[in-house]
Amino acid sequence: MLRLERRPQPSRVWVWATPVLAVCLTMIAGGILFAILGKDPVAAIRMIFWDPLFSQQFAAFSRPQLLVKAGPLILIAVGLAIGFRAGIWNIGAEGQYIIGALCAAAVALAFFPSGPADVRLFGTVLFSFDAAPSRWWLFPLTIVAGAAGGFLWAMIPAILKTRFNTNEILVSLLLVYVAEKLLAAASVGWLRNPQGAGFPGSRNLSQFPAVANPEILPGTGMHWGVAIAFVAVIFGYVLLHRHMLGFHVQLAGQAPRAARFAGVAPARLVVFCLGISGLLAGLAGMFEVTGPARMITIDFNVGYGFTAIIVAFLGRLHPVGIVLAGLLMALTYIGGELAQFMLGLPSAAIQVFQGMLLFFLLALDMLSNYRIRLAYREAA
Amino acid sequence: MMDLSSINPVVLVAALMVAATPILLAAIGELVVEKAGVLNLGVEGMMITGAVTGFAFAVTSGNPYLGMVAAATGGALLALIFALLTQYLMANQVATGLALTLFGLGFSALLGQGYSGVSPPRTPRLDFGWLAEIPVLGPIVFRHDPLVYVSIIIVAAVWWFLRYSRAGRILRAVGENHDAAHALGYRVRMVRVAAIAFGGACAGLGGAYLSLIRVPQWTEGMTAGAGWIALALVVFASWRPWRALLGAYLFGGIVTLQLTLQAAGWRIPVEYLAMAPYLVTIVVLVVISSGRARRTLAAPGSLGRPFHAAG
Amino acid sequence: MKRRQLLAGTALALGLASGFGTVALADDPLRVGFVYIGPVGDQGWTFIHDQARQEAEAHFDGRIETTYVESVPYGADAERVMTQMALSGTDMIFATTFGYGPDVNAVAARFPNVAFEHATGYLQEEPNVSLYNARFYEGRAVIGHIAGRMTETNTIGYIASFPIPEVVMGINSAFLHARAVNPDVNFRVVWVYSWFDPAQEAAAAEALIEQGVDVLMQHTDSTAAIRIAQERGVLAFGQAADMSAAAPDVHLTAIINQWAPYYIERIQARLDGTWEARNTWYGIGDGMVGIAPLHERLPDDVRAEAEGMIAAISAGEYHPFTGPINRQDGSPWLAEGEIAPDGDLLGMRFFVEGMTGDVPN
């Protein structure tokens, strides 16, 4: 009979070995799946894991794209991880992401020059005009608006929890749906592009240089959101591992009663954890809407807030782990797209593949925290 | 135009019961899971897997009831993946649940590839004869398809089970404090695995209600978020079976009423009204979480916490 | 700003220099990519585009090779997918939803040798971006006429998705033609704020039927509503495809999206080296909007009128938006005999006179 025994310390070897093992197992299981679907399993696996990184054809473009895709995931996941360590479950980051983007877009659009920045026909710029003088403060203001939006949206579950003891998992989740409806209302209503021929969606913020969030260095995928994500990772690491507050967070998660004796105020911790994760999610929304996504649309949110929860756990709630987990998830998205149009794999197969990868990672994670022992059956 | 008299409350009630049944089925299953101290966020994935397995079996066999059994089985099997990961391999429940939804959405789309555009065998409404002709009561109570009744029976059974049966007491004990339950000699893991499988079966049945009766067709992604609503419903119900029924009917009622008011020509701010069910649920949550009712209505003590028998 | 101008200029120069003619060698099949917003199994919008892709591939029999990526959201994801397609040597990309507009133009600027075809959008900033759309309102006029003739309760139900011009235009077209043959007719519009939510569409259909609606129209993707109509014995029309299999007794006809002829035409042009950017808005006459076979339960006179209207629209003799037409508030929109300019239609955000209810905003 097999028995699990908790390790006093997580195993150093297995902490690194399990992700590798999980990826290998996923390749085998995924290969079987692809073979059943009539595709060449080796080619499919290579397409997903290898080509975005190393193929001559794609790598130059795909590698920077990993950062673009992983950036918001990492930024949100770092914030979530702080709360998760304290046992405070914000699963509504998707909603905070949406509200952050909405607030940022609203501020940016309030200052949008009355006409388009340049008028083009078939690629030739007919004439350009700069209605807005260089307003250097506008981009920072937009950032503040995005952060504030996410923060305040997260304050709803925080305040309800501290005031009325309402479960934050559920309130934050419910608020995702409210945020989605607000997004739809904004896209067809108050943020709609007046020159957009009536289509839902806001103006193109990337054409508004004062608020646009383009690549800092062209061709690197590095936009301000990615940069801030890495800042957040460092901040998260220092906070969790080098700061008293981080100690309190850990203590509250592992031994709530002891934390109270140590002088941790539970209410303040709730406000802090939800606030920081909401703020970072709002920032992610802001950098996305002014950068890669360019505008508010009905389907602006593509699930970063939920995927970030998975990323946080895959990264074992450790900032550095989150970076790796975020990049791995991004790789499966980008490689998955390649496999779709190069090999004709349905997107559902990629979803199943990602699901299996997560299952294996979560399942094998046990090895770093537990020892497997052979034991005789004990009398119950 | 703004005429309330054109809205027939009897029809409205009958319609909301139908609209509520899929989420009710999924919610009552999840309620049992959460009562056992487990939070499975994979309801959407289990629902859609049930929708496709039920549809495929019903079409292949020509028998909708066989499809429903298959849907429950399919949902339960998917839930067992969750059980394996969270109960035996100690994986985090929130992350595993989300992964289950991702997996379920993809897996169902693969399974359903040959079934797009196919019509399933009809599920007849139950024939209550003259009972169905009773004014008011007839249309509300006696003119539904079998699953509407099944869902109510499941709610009653869960209520009885949790309240009066020994097994139900054990399940609650496991959910409240798994260490104490373990010390008393109850098999925490077995109880939880059974509860998770039951939750999966109910979610699968809820999905089959959509694909076999409500819509009836198979389309990728057809649950369109119903599983998440079911999760909200469990909380709205404060983990009580009859309140889950009430909540599901209330939610179905808001959806149905909103559409009915529009159909009757009322000018209502649709895009904002669509938020109403979620906001109402939050308000209810606040009310039940605070004040005197709190102690009796709060969440199961061990909800979402992993259990590992030391020693 | 400078850099973008420079890029755009280069793109223009390269685009002109390549002329789209020199790429396809004799033995090398032309690579055509499709980017879809939904899954190909959605039984609606994307499914129909994918059918057309398959038709085109069969038509060219080995001379082209098609690929697709499904469920691609707008924004960064769409831009990345199209870029990767272009990098893989794809010569022509069809982007099949309006939301891809900015993404298509951004990628087109970087790949001047790739021909881009963008469905139902309006952004055309690069010389290698074509737009195509269908005059669905022509089909709506036909079903509006049939509905006006067939209704007994004089109440017609309309399940609408989002209050955008495309949808508003369809409602107006159907309403005008229902009113034209039946002055007592009224429309009940239900907005479901979703393109695809079968359960919600079914509930909307039932709510409308309870309000005395005996003819049902929809501008949403699933067959849920028409299946309810079949069950309740209410007349209905298919959306985007012939849905008669789902509702054999009540499916009077359907407006069919027929993309294949356009795809074949444009791919042929690309093969021939004659492709250039266009802005296409095809209707029934051009074969982009199809009308499914009329149900046998339609009386002969209604059938004849419908066929007459289809013929007149096809021949260009009749435009569904011909004045006099007033706006809902009574202010004049089109004068006697005036034909609606395309720009007015594409930006339509008002109901016409006689409609009840508001366009939400």
mmCIF file of C-alpha atoms in Angstrom, chain A residues 22-335:
data_model
loop_
_atom_site.group_PDB
_atom_site.id
_atom_site.type_symbol
_atom_site.label_atom_id
_atom_site.label_comp_id
_atom_site.label_asym_id
_atom_site.label_seq_id
_atom_site.Cartn_x
_atom_site.Cartn_y
_atom_site.Cartn_z
ATOM 1 C CA ALA A 22 4.953 17.043 -16.155
ATOM 2 C CA VAL A 23 5.849 18.550 -19.512
ATOM 3 C CA CYS A 24 7.284 15.201 -20.637
ATOM 4 C CA LEU A 25 4.163 13.321 -19.555
ATOM 5 C CA THR A 26 1.979 15.888 -21.313
ATOM 6 C CA MET A 27 3.986 15.387 -24.478
ATOM 7 C CA ILE A 28 3.349 11.655 -24.314
ATOM 8 C CA ALA A 29 -0.359 11.948 -23.503
ATOM 9 C CA GLY A 30 -0.798 14.815 -25.941
ATOM 10 C CA GLY A 31 1.066 12.874 -28.607
ATOM 11 C CA ILE A 32 -1.367 9.997 -28.168
ATOM 12 C CA LEU A 33 -4.272 12.430 -28.461
ATOM 13 C CA PHE A 34 -2.867 14.001 -31.623
ATOM 14 C CA ALA A 35 -2.218 10.568 -33.095
ATOM 15 C CA ILE A 36 -5.839 9.594 -32.411
ATOM 16 C CA LEU A 37 -6.888 12.749 -34.256
ATOM 17 C CA GLY A 38 -4.792 11.570 -37.196
ATOM 18 C CA LYS A 39 -1.969 14.083 -36.891
ATOM 19 C CA ASP A 40 1.733 13.452 -36.654
ATOM 20 C CA PRO A 41 2.358 13.567 -32.889
ATOM 21 C CA VAL A 42 6.048 14.401 -33.112
ATOM 22 C CA ALA A 43 5.441 17.273 -35.499
ATOM 23 C CA ALA A 44 2.629 18.608 -33.329
ATOM 24 C CA ILE A 45 4.652 18.536 -30.130
ATOM 25 C CA ARG A 46 7.607 20.135 -31.885
ATOM 26 C CA MET A 47 5.308 22.805 -33.294
ATOM 27 C CA ILE A 48 3.958 23.662 -29.850
ATOM 28 C CA PHE A 49 7.110 23.597 -27.734
ATOM 29 C CA TRP A 50 10.009 24.073 -30.138
ATOM 30 C CA ASP A 51 9.048 26.153 -33.130
ATOM 31 C CA PRO A 52 7.916 29.313 -31.347
ATOM 32 C CA LEU A 53 11.308 29.413 -29.660
ATOM 33 C CA PHE A 54 13.769 28.085 -32.194
ATOM 34 C CA SER A 55 12.392 27.741 -35.705
ATOM 35 C CA GLN A 56 13.984 30.074 -38.205
ATOM 36 C CA GLN A 57 10.632 30.945 -39.667
ATOM 37 C CA PHE A 58 8.812 31.983 -36.507
ATOM 38 C CA ALA A 59 11.173 32.429 -33.587
ATOM 39 C CA ALA A 60 12.191 36.003 -34.326
ATOM 40 C CA PHE A 61 8.561 37.005 -34.069
ATOM 41 C CA SER A 62 7.251 34.447 -31.594
ATOM 42 C CA ARG A 63 9.862 34.858 -28.895
ATOM 43 C CA PRO A 64 8.959 38.494 -28.190
ATOM 44 C CA GLN A 65 5.304 37.512 -28.420
ATOM 45 C CA LEU A 66 5.845 35.209 -25.466
ATOM 46 C CA LEU A 67 6.441 38.331 -23.408
ATOM 47 C CA VAL A 68 3.347 40.044 -24.785
ATOM 48 C CA LYS A 69 1.179 37.059 -23.931
ATOM 49 C CA ALA A 70 2.844 36.249 -20.619
ATOM 50 C CA GLY A 71 3.091 39.868 -19.417
ATOM 51 C CA PRO A 72 -0.485 40.321 -18.196
ATOM 52 C CA LEU A 73 -0.580 36.749 -16.858
ATOM 53 C CA ILE A 74 2.516 37.346 -14.735
ATOM 54 C CA LEU A 75 1.403 40.783 -13.589
ATOM 55 C CA ILE A 76 -1.966 39.490 -12.400
ATOM 56 C CA ALA A 77 -0.614 36.227 -10.989
ATOM 57 C CA VAL A 78 1.969 37.946 -8.773
ATOM 58 C CA GLY A 79 -0.784 39.948 -7.106
ATOM 59 C CA LEU A 80 -3.008 36.910 -6.723
ATOM 60 C CA ALA A 81 -0.183 34.849 -5.240
ATOM 61 C CA ILE A 82 0.257 37.294 -2.361
ATOM 62 C CA GLY A 83 -3.407 36.899 -1.443
ATOM 63 C CA PHE A 84 -3.444 33.151 -1.989
ATOM 64 C CA ARG A 85 -0.521 32.761 0.406
ATOM 65 C CA ALA A 86 -2.521 34.571 3.032
ATOM 66 C CA GLY A 87 -5.562 32.403 2.341
ATOM 67 C CA ILE A 88 -7.434 35.270 0.720
ATOM 68 C CA TRP A 89 -9.003 34.092 -2.487
ATOM 69 C CA ASN A 90 -9.475 36.706 -5.131
ATOM 70 C CA ILE A 91 -10.727 34.800 -8.138
ATOM 71 C CA GLY A 92 -12.276 37.849 -9.742
ATOM 72 C CA ALA A 93 -9.095 39.252 -11.266
ATOM 73 C CA GLU A 94 -10.811 39.046 -14.648
ATOM 74 C CA GLY A 95 -13.320 41.633 -13.461
ATOM 75 C CA GLN A 96 -10.652 43.886 -11.977
ATOM 76 C CA TYR A 97 -8.737 43.608 -15.254
ATOM 77 C CA ILE A 98 -11.823 44.728 -17.182
ATOM 78 C CA ILE A 99 -12.603 47.634 -14.873
ATOM 79 C CA GLY A 100 -8.971 48.764 -14.906
ATOM 80 C CA ALA A 101 -9.049 48.826 -18.682
ATOM 81 C CA LEU A 102 -12.402 50.626 -18.739
ATOM 82 C CA CYS A 103 -11.238 53.330 -16.343
ATOM 83 C CA ALA A 104 -7.960 53.796 -18.190
ATOM 84 C CA ALA A 105 -9.724 53.973 -21.534
ATOM 85 C CA ALA A 106 -12.289 56.410 -20.176
ATOM 86 C CA VAL A 107 -9.579 58.765 -18.955
ATOM 87 C CA ALA A 108 -7.572 58.441 -22.164
ATOM 88 C CA LEU A 109 -10.627 59.008 -24.334
ATOM 89 C CA ALA A 110 -11.640 62.047 -22.335
ATOM 90 C CA PHE A 111 -8.458 63.668 -23.615
ATOM 91 C CA PHE A 112 -8.617 62.209 -27.102
ATOM 92 C CA PRO A 113 -7.922 64.870 -29.719
ATOM 93 C CA SER A 114 -11.125 65.792 -31.445
ATOM 94 C CA GLY A 115 -10.044 64.258 -34.755
ATOM 95 C CA PRO A 116 -7.874 61.282 -35.637
ATOM 96 C CA ALA A 117 -4.190 61.799 -35.126
ATOM 97 C CA ASP A 118 -3.408 61.227 -38.759
ATOM 98 C CA VAL A 119 -5.608 60.727 -41.740
ATOM 99 C CA ARG A 120 -4.515 57.960 -44.042
ATOM 100 C CA LEU A 121 -5.781 56.510 -47.233
ATOM 101 C CA PHE A 122 -4.365 53.254 -48.499
ATOM 102 C CA GLY A 123 -1.317 53.569 -46.312
ATOM 103 C CA THR A 124 -0.312 57.032 -47.377
ATOM 104 C CA VAL A 125 -0.595 59.673 -44.728
ATOM 105 C CA LEU A 126 -2.635 62.446 -46.282
ATOM 106 C CA PHE A 127 -2.130 64.819 -43.410
ATOM 107 C CA SER A 128 -1.418 64.625 -39.719
ATOM 108 C CA PHE A 129 -2.295 66.943 -36.958
ATOM 109 C CA ASP A 130 -1.545 66.988 -33.322
ATOM 110 C CA ALA A 131 -4.563 68.357 -31.565
ATOM 111 C CA ALA A 132 -3.198 67.493 -28.157
ATOM 112 C CA PRO A 133 -0.022 69.301 -27.190
ATOM 113 C CA SER A 134 2.492 67.023 -25.551
ATOM 114 C CA ARG A 135 0.721 66.108 -22.394
ATOM 115 C CA TRP A 136 3.417 64.140 -20.647
ATOM 116 C CA TRP A 137 1.167 63.618 -17.628
ATOM 117 C CA LEU A 138 -1.519 61.855 -19.593
ATOM 118 C CA PHE A 139 0.099 58.429 -19.748
ATOM 119 C CA PRO A 140 0.856 58.383 -15.995
ATOM 120 C CA LEU A 141 -2.691 59.571 -15.372
ATOM 121 C CA THR A 142 -4.046 56.703 -17.457
ATOM 122 C CA ILE A 143 -1.903 54.276 -15.489
ATOM 123 C CA VAL A 144 -3.269 55.674 -12.243
ATOM 124 C CA ALA A 145 -6.806 55.379 -13.565
ATOM 125 C CA GLY A 146 -6.286 51.737 -14.511
ATOM 126 C CA ALA A 147 -4.707 50.874 -11.181
ATOM 127 C CA ALA A 148 -7.421 52.728 -9.298
ATOM 128 C CA GLY A 149 -10.160 50.992 -11.263
ATOM 129 C CA GLY A 150 -8.835 47.536 -10.483
ATOM 130 C CA PHE A 151 -8.133 48.484 -6.892
ATOM 131 C CA LEU A 152 -11.597 49.878 -6.243
ATOM 132 C CA TRP A 153 -13.311 46.936 -7.926
ATOM 133 C CA ALA A 154 -11.345 44.626 -5.616
ATOM 134 C CA MET A 155 -12.294 46.788 -2.660
ATOM 135 C CA ILE A 156 -15.910 45.691 -3.033
ATOM 136 C CA PRO A 157 -15.209 42.085 -1.955
ATOM 137 C CA ALA A 158 -12.613 43.373 0.528
ATOM 138 C CA ILE A 159 -14.972 45.704 2.305
ATOM 139 C CA LEU A 160 -17.841 43.251 2.190
ATOM 140 C CA LYS A 161 -15.570 40.641 3.728
ATOM 141 C CA THR A 162 -14.243 42.839 6.491
ATOM 142 C CA ARG A 163 -17.589 44.458 7.231
ATOM 143 C CA PHE A 164 -20.038 41.625 6.706
ATOM 144 C CA ASN A 165 -17.827 38.542 6.596
ATOM 145 C CA THR A 166 -18.968 37.864 3.037
ATOM 146 C CA ASN A 167 -17.016 35.182 1.171
ATOM 147 C CA GLU A 168 -14.556 36.937 -1.136
ATOM 148 C CA ILE A 169 -14.270 33.999 -3.562
ATOM 149 C CA LEU A 170 -17.888 34.359 -4.506
ATOM 150 C CA VAL A 171 -18.217 38.119 -4.468
ATOM 151 C CA SER A 172 -15.117 38.600 -6.594
ATOM 152 C CA LEU A 173 -16.331 35.913 -9.021
ATOM 153 C CA LEU A 174 -19.813 37.442 -9.268
ATOM 154 C CA LEU A 175 -18.307 40.849 -9.945
ATOM 155 C CA VAL A 176 -16.612 39.414 -13.047
ATOM 156 C CA TYR A 177 -20.032 39.061 -14.637
ATOM 157 C CA VAL A 178 -21.052 42.537 -13.614
ATOM 158 C CA ALA A 179 -17.813 43.854 -15.117
ATOM 159 C CA GLU A 180 -18.450 41.948 -18.342
ATOM 160 C CA LYS A 181 -21.897 43.510 -18.674
ATOM 161 C CA LEU A 182 -20.421 46.958 -18.000
ATOM 162 C CA LEU A 183 -17.848 46.276 -20.700
ATOM 163 C CA ALA A 184 -20.560 45.395 -23.213
ATOM 164 C CA ALA A 185 -22.563 48.475 -22.254
ATOM 165 C CA ALA A 186 -19.465 50.668 -22.617
ATOM 166 C CA SER A 187 -18.532 49.170 -25.996
ATOM 167 C CA VAL A 188 -21.915 49.823 -27.569
ATOM 168 C CA GLY A 189 -22.642 52.921 -25.503
ATOM 169 C CA TRP A 190 -20.620 55.489 -23.683
ATOM 170 C CA LEU A 191 -17.128 54.564 -24.900
ATOM 171 C CA ARG A 192 -18.101 53.814 -28.494
ATOM 172 C CA ASN A 193 -15.919 55.340 -31.172
ATOM 173 C CA PRO A 194 -17.946 58.195 -32.677
ATOM 174 C CA GLN A 195 -16.075 57.644 -35.936
ATOM 175 C CA GLY A 196 -16.383 53.878 -35.839
ATOM 176 C CA ALA A 197 -19.317 53.636 -38.246
ATOM 177 C CA GLY A 198 -21.544 52.569 -35.386
ATOM 178 C CA PHE A 199 -19.577 49.428 -34.640
ATOM 179 C CA PRO A 200 -19.156 48.530 -30.995
ATOM 180 C CA GLY A 201 -15.748 49.351 -29.572
ATOM 181 C CA SER A 202 -13.871 52.462 -28.547
ATOM 182 C CA ARG A 203 -11.395 54.549 -30.493
ATOM 183 C CA ASN A 204 -8.016 53.061 -31.285
ATOM 184 C CA LEU A 205 -5.825 54.173 -28.419
ATOM 185 C CA SER A 206 -2.627 53.119 -30.173
ATOM 186 C CA GLN A 207 -3.264 55.999 -32.581
ATOM 187 C CA PHE A 208 -3.204 58.420 -29.687
ATOM 188 C CA PRO A 209 0.522 58.808 -28.944
ATOM 189 C CA ALA A 210 0.007 60.527 -25.607
ATOM 190 C CA VAL A 211 -1.530 57.397 -24.073
ATOM 191 C CA ALA A 212 -0.339 54.622 -26.390
ATOM 192 C CA ASN A 213 1.677 51.797 -24.917
ATOM 193 C CA PRO A 214 3.804 50.567 -27.830
ATOM 194 C CA GLU A 215 6.861 48.355 -27.615
ATOM 195 C CA ILE A 216 9.598 50.201 -25.765
ATOM 196 C CA LEU A 217 12.165 48.700 -28.115
ATOM 197 C CA PRO A 218 10.614 47.667 -31.423
ATOM 198 C CA GLY A 219 10.706 43.932 -32.046
ATOM 199 C CA THR A 220 11.283 42.879 -28.459
ATOM 200 C CA GLY A 221 7.681 42.515 -27.333
ATOM 201 C CA MET A 222 8.678 44.600 -24.346
ATOM 202 C CA HIS A 223 5.933 47.128 -23.688
ATOM 203 C CA TRP A 224 5.427 49.034 -20.435
ATOM 204 C CA GLY A 225 3.083 46.371 -19.127
ATOM 205 C CA VAL A 226 5.755 43.687 -19.453
ATOM 206 C CA ALA A 227 8.289 45.959 -17.801
ATOM 207 C CA ILE A 228 5.909 46.632 -14.930
ATOM 208 C CA ALA A 229 5.223 42.890 -14.675
ATOM 209 C CA PHE A 230 8.884 42.265 -14.002
ATOM 210 C CA VAL A 231 8.951 45.110 -11.504
ATOM 211 C CA ALA A 232 5.969 43.467 -9.832
ATOM 212 C CA VAL A 233 7.829 40.157 -9.709
ATOM 213 C CA ILE A 234 10.751 41.778 -7.897
ATOM 214 C CA PHE A 235 8.376 43.659 -5.644
ATOM 215 C CA GLY A 236 6.490 40.442 -4.908
ATOM 216 C CA TYR A 237 9.689 38.591 -4.148
ATOM 217 C CA VAL A 238 10.957 41.260 -1.779
ATOM 218 C CA LEU A 239 7.586 41.570 -0.114
ATOM 219 C CA LEU A 240 7.054 37.859 0.382
ATOM 220 C CA HIS A 241 10.568 36.796 1.248
ATOM 221 C CA ARG A 242 12.336 39.810 2.616
ATOM 222 C CA HIS A 243 9.723 41.841 4.400
ATOM 223 C CA MET A 244 7.760 41.624 7.618
ATOM 224 C CA LEU A 245 4.505 42.038 5.752
ATOM 225 C CA GLY A 246 5.336 38.975 3.695
ATOM 226 C CA PHE A 247 5.937 37.038 6.875
ATOM 227 C CA HIS A 248 2.532 38.115 8.140
ATOM 228 C CA VAL A 249 0.955 37.071 4.863
ATOM 229 C CA GLN A 250 2.486 33.601 5.124
ATOM 230 C CA LEU A 251 1.573 33.305 8.770
ATOM 231 C CA ALA A 252 -2.035 34.301 8.136
ATOM 232 C CA GLY A 253 -2.288 31.651 5.460
ATOM 233 C CA GLN A 254 -0.711 28.851 7.423
ATOM 234 C CA ALA A 255 -1.754 29.605 10.971
ATOM 235 C CA PRO A 256 -4.455 32.262 11.185
ATOM 236 C CA ARG A 257 -4.676 32.082 14.960
ATOM 237 C CA ALA A 258 -0.965 32.465 15.450
ATOM 238 C CA ALA A 259 -1.055 35.394 13.065
ATOM 239 C CA ARG A 260 -3.612 37.108 15.219
ATOM 240 C CA PHE A 261 -1.415 36.667 18.272
ATOM 241 C CA ALA A 262 1.489 38.055 16.279
ATOM 242 C CA GLY A 263 -0.492 41.237 15.843
ATOM 243 C CA VAL A 264 -1.681 40.759 12.257
ATOM 244 C CA ALA A 265 -4.973 42.570 11.788
ATOM 245 C CA PRO A 266 -7.035 40.238 9.598
ATOM 246 C CA ALA A 267 -9.152 43.051 8.172
ATOM 247 C CA ARG A 268 -6.169 45.050 7.084
ATOM 248 C CA LEU A 269 -4.584 42.002 5.551
ATOM 249 C CA VAL A 270 -7.742 41.334 3.535
ATOM 250 C CA VAL A 271 -7.811 44.903 2.287
ATOM 251 C CA PHE A 272 -4.122 44.798 1.458
ATOM 252 C CA CYS A 273 -4.189 41.465 -0.380
ATOM 253 C CA LEU A 274 -7.317 42.132 -2.382
ATOM 254 C CA GLY A 275 -6.195 45.679 -3.017
ATOM 255 C CA ILE A 276 -2.771 44.755 -4.340
ATOM 256 C CA SER A 277 -4.101 42.002 -6.580
ATOM 257 C CA GLY A 278 -6.887 44.246 -7.861
ATOM 258 C CA LEU A 279 -4.439 47.039 -8.496
ATOM 259 C CA LEU A 280 -2.095 44.816 -10.488
ATOM 260 C CA ALA A 281 -4.983 43.318 -12.447
ATOM 261 C CA GLY A 282 -6.231 46.813 -13.208
ATOM 262 C CA LEU A 283 -2.751 47.790 -14.369
ATOM 263 C CA ALA A 284 -2.648 44.734 -16.622
ATOM 264 C CA GLY A 285 -5.958 45.821 -18.133
ATOM 265 C CA MET A 286 -4.651 49.351 -18.626
ATOM 266 C CA PHE A 287 -1.456 48.285 -20.393
ATOM 267 C CA GLU A 288 -3.396 45.824 -22.518
ATOM 268 C CA VAL A 289 -6.041 48.289 -23.662
ATOM 269 C CA THR A 290 -3.520 51.005 -24.526
ATOM 270 C CA GLY A 291 -1.089 48.469 -25.976
ATOM 271 C CA PRO A 292 -1.666 45.124 -27.656
ATOM 272 C CA ALA A 293 -5.480 45.243 -27.552
ATOM 273 C CA ARG A 294 -5.565 48.895 -28.696
ATOM 274 C CA MET A 295 -9.180 49.533 -27.716
ATOM 275 C CA ILE A 296 -12.183 48.572 -25.637
ATOM 276 C CA THR A 297 -14.371 45.996 -27.358
ATOM 277 C CA ILE A 298 -17.195 43.763 -26.207
ATOM 278 C CA ASP A 299 -14.815 40.809 -26.062
ATOM 279 C CA PHE A 300 -11.864 42.764 -24.724
ATOM 280 C CA ASN A 301 -11.268 40.296 -21.897
ATOM 281 C CA VAL A 302 -9.847 37.011 -23.099
ATOM 282 C CA GLY A 303 -9.543 35.210 -19.779
ATOM 283 C CA TYR A 304 -6.196 36.501 -18.495
ATOM 284 C CA GLY A 305 -7.689 36.925 -15.038
ATOM 285 C CA PHE A 306 -8.696 33.272 -14.802
ATOM 286 C CA THR A 307 -5.615 31.877 -16.505
ATOM 287 C CA ALA A 308 -3.506 33.910 -14.077
ATOM 288 C CA ILE A 309 -4.983 31.890 -11.193
ATOM 289 C CA ILE A 310 -3.653 28.743 -12.800
ATOM 290 C CA VAL A 311 -0.333 30.476 -13.491
ATOM 291 C CA ALA A 312 -0.081 31.507 -9.846
ATOM 292 C CA PHE A 313 -0.485 27.915 -8.702
ATOM 293 C CA LEU A 314 1.760 26.464 -11.372
ATOM 294 C CA GLY A 315 4.382 28.905 -10.189
ATOM 295 C CA ARG A 316 3.777 27.603 -6.667
ATOM 296 C CA LEU A 317 2.799 31.104 -5.577
ATOM 297 C CA HIS A 318 6.437 32.127 -5.915
ATOM 298 C CA PRO A 319 7.194 35.208 -8.048
ATOM 299 C CA VAL A 320 10.024 33.520 -9.937
ATOM 300 C CA GLY A 321 7.940 30.382 -10.453
ATOM 301 C CA ILE A 322 5.150 32.583 -11.768
ATOM 302 C CA VAL A 323 7.429 34.060 -14.419
ATOM 303 C CA LEU A 324 8.297 30.578 -15.643
ATOM 304 C CA ALA A 325 4.693 29.375 -15.445
ATOM 305 C CA GLY A 326 3.473 32.443 -17.307
ATOM 306 C CA LEU A 327 5.998 31.902 -20.071
ATOM 307 C CA LEU A 328 5.082 28.207 -20.297
ATOM 308 C CA MET A 329 1.371 29.008 -20.630
ATOM 309 C CA ALA A 330 2.162 31.651 -23.243
ATOM 310 C CA LEU A 331 4.239 29.108 -25.139
ATOM 311 C CA THR A 332 1.347 26.639 -25.318
ATOM 312 C CA TYR A 333 -0.952 29.383 -26.624
ATOM 313 C CA ILE A 334 1.447 30.552 -29.301
ATOM 314 C CA GLY A 335 2.650 27.086 -30.244
#
